[in-house]
Structures are given as structure tokens and as C-alpha cells.
PDB file of C-alpha atoms in Angstrom:
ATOM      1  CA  UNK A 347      -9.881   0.137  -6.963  1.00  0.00           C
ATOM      2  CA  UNK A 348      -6.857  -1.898  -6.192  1.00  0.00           C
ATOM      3  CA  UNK A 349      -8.827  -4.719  -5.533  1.00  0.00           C
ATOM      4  CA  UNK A 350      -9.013  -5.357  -9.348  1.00  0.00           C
ATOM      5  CA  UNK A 351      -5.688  -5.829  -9.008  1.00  0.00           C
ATOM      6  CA  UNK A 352      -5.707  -8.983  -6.761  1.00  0.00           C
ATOM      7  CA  UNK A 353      -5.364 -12.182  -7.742  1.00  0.00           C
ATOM      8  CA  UNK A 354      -8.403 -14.145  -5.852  1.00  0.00           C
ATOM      9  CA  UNK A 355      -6.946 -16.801  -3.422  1.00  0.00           C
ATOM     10  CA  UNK A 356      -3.585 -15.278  -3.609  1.00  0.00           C
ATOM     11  CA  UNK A 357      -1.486 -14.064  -0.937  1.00  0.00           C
ATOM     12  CA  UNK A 358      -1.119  -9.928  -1.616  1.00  0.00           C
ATOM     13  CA  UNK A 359       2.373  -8.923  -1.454  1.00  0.00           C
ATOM     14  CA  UNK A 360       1.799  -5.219  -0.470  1.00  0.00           C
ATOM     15  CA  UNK A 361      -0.832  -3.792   1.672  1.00  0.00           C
ATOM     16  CA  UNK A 362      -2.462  -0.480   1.379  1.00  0.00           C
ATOM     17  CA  UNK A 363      -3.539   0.704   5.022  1.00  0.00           C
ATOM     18  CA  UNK A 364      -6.042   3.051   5.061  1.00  0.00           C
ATOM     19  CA  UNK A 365     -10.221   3.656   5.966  1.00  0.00           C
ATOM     20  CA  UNK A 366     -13.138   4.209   4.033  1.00  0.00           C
ATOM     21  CA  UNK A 367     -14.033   7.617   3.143  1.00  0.00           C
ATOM     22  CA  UNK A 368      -9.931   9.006   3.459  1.00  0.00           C
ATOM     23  CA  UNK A 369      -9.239  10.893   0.113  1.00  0.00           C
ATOM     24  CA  UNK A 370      -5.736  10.646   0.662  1.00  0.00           C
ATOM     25  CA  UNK A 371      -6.008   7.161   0.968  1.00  0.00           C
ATOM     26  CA  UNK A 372      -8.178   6.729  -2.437  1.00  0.00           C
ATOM     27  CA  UNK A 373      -5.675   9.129  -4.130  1.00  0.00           C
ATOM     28  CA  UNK A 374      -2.769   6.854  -3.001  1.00  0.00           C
ATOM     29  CA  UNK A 375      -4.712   3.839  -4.269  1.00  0.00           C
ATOM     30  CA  UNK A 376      -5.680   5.388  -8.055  1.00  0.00           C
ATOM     31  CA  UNK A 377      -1.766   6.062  -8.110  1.00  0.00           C
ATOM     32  CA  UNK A 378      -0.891   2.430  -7.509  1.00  0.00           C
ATOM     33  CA  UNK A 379      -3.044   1.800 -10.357  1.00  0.00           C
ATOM     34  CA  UNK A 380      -0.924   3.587 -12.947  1.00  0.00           C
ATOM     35  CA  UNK A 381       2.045   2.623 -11.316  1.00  0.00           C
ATOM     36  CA  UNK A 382       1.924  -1.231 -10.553  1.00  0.00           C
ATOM     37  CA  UNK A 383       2.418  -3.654 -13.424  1.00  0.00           C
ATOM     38  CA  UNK A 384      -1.277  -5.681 -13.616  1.00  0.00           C
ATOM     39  CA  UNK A 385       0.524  -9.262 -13.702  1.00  0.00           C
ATOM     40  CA  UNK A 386       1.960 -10.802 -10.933  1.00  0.00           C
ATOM     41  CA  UNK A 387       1.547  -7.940  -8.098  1.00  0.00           C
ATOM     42  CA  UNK A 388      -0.858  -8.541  -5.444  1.00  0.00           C
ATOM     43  CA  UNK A 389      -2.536  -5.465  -3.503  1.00  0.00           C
ATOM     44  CA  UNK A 390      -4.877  -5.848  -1.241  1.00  0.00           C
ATOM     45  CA  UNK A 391      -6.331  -2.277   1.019  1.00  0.00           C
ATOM     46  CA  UNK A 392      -7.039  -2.678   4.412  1.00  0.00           C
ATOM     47  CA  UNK A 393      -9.276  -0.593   6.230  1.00  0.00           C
ATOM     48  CA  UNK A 394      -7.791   0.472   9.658  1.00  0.00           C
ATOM     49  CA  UNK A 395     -11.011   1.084  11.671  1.00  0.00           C
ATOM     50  CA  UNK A 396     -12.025  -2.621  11.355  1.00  0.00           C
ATOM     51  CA  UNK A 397      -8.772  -3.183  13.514  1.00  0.00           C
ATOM     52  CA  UNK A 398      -8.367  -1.452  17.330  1.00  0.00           C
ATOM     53  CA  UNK A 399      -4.648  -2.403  16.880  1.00  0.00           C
ATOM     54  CA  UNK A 400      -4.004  -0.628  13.219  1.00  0.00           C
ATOM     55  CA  UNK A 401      -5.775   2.272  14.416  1.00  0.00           C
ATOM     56  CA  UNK A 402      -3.486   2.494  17.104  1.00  0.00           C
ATOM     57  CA  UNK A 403      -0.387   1.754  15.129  1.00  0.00           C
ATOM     58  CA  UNK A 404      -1.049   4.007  12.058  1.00  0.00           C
ATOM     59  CA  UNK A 405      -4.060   6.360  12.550  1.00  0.00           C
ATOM     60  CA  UNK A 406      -3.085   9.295  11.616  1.00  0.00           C
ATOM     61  CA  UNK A 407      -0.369   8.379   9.129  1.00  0.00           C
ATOM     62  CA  UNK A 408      -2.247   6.661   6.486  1.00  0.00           C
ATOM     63  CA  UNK A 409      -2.013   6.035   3.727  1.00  0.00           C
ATOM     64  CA  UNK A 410       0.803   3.594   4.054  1.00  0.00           C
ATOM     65  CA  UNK A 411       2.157   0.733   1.601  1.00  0.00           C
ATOM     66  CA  UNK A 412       3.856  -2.530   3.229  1.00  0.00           C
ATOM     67  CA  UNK A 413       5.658  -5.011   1.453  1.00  0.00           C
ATOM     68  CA  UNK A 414       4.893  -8.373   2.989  1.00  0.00           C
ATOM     69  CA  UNK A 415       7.949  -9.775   2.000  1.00  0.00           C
ATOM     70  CA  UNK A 416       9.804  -7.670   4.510  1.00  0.00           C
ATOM     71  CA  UNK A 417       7.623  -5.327   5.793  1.00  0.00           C
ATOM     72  CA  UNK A 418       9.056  -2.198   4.342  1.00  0.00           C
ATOM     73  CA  UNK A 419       6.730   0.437   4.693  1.00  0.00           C
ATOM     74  CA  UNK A 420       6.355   4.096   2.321  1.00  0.00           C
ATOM     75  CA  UNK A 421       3.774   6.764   4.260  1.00  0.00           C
ATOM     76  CA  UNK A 422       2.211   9.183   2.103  1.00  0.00           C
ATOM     77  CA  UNK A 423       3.223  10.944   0.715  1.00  0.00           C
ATOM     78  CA  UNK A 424       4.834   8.584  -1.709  1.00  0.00           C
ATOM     79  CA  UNK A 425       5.576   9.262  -5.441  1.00  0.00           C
ATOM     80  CA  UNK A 426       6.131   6.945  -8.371  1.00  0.00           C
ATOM     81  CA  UNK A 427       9.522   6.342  -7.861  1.00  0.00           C
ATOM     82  CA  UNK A 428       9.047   5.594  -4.580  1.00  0.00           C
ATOM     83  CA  UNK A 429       6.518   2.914  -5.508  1.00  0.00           C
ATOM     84  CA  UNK A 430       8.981   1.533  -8.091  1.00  0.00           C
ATOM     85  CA  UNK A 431      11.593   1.430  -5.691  1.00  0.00           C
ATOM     86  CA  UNK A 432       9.593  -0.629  -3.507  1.00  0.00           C
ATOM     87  CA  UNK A 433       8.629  -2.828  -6.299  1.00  0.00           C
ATOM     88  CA  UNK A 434      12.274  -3.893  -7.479  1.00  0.00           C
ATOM     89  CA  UNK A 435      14.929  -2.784  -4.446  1.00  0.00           C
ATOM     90  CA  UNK A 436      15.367  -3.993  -0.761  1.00  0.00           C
ATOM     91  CA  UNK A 437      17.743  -1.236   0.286  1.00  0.00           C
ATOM     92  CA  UNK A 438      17.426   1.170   2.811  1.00  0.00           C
ATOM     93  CA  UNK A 439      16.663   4.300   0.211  1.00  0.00           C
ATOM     94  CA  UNK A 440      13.124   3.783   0.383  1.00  0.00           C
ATOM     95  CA  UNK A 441      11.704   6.549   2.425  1.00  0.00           C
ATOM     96  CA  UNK A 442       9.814   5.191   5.651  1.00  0.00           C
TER      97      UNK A 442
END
């Protein structure tokens, strides 16, 4: 689970939208896993349904990875690279 991932009182720097129960969604987050260096990158999943307004705004899209920092978003299907772009680039070759 990505939550392992988070360092406790720690503001995440990406967000992984999606809902309890989604495989795509638990796929997507066992693929962070492997991808994301452990140290120093915050992840924290957020479950849609809790939110009338995210439900709204991504529903049928998830799963989708923000970066806080700017708010760049990848919807799934993303691959490795794309994660690893996301990590180290602010350009506009990240797929959105």
C-alpha cells in the first residue's frame, strides 16, 4: 500500500485518486511501489467517493497521480517512465 510510503505528519507531494475496491486503482498503486524511491517521496491515496466534488471531477478516469507542487496530473494508464518523468521533469511531455 502506498501508505507505507508516507512520511507521518508530512505533507504528500503526489496524490493517488482513486476508491476502494477499483483494481485499476490498486494496480496503479503496487506500480508506484516499484517505481518511487522510498526516501523523501510522499504519496498519499485518496478515495474519491468520500468527496461529492472528486467524484464529479474524476469519476470515471481514475486512477490519476497529481503532483502537488504544480498539479500535474498522469491518468491511467501511466507507465514507469511516465512516473519517472513526473518525479524529476516539469515540462509539458508528461501525458495528461
Amino acid at each position: 500500500m502506498i501508505e507505507q510510503a508516507t512520511h507521518r505528519g508530512q505533507s504528500p507531494q503526489f496524490l493517488l485518486f482513486g476508491t476502494l475496491g477499483c483494481h485499476l486503482c490498486e494496480e496503479a498503486a503496487r506500480e508506484l511501489v516499484d517505481v518511487l524511491p522510498v526516501d523523501g517521496v510522499t504519496v498519499r491515496e485518496v478515495d474519491i467517493a468520500l468527496d461529492d466534488g472528486l467524484m464529479a471531477q474524476y469519476g470515471e478516469n481514475i486512477p490519476v497521480l497529481r503532483r502537488c507542487s504544480d498539479g500535474r496530473e498522469l491518468y491511467w494508464p501511466f507507465s514507469a517512465d511516465d512516473v519517472r518523468a513526473l518525479l524529476g521533469y516539469r515540462d509539458n511531455s508528461i501525458s495528461s
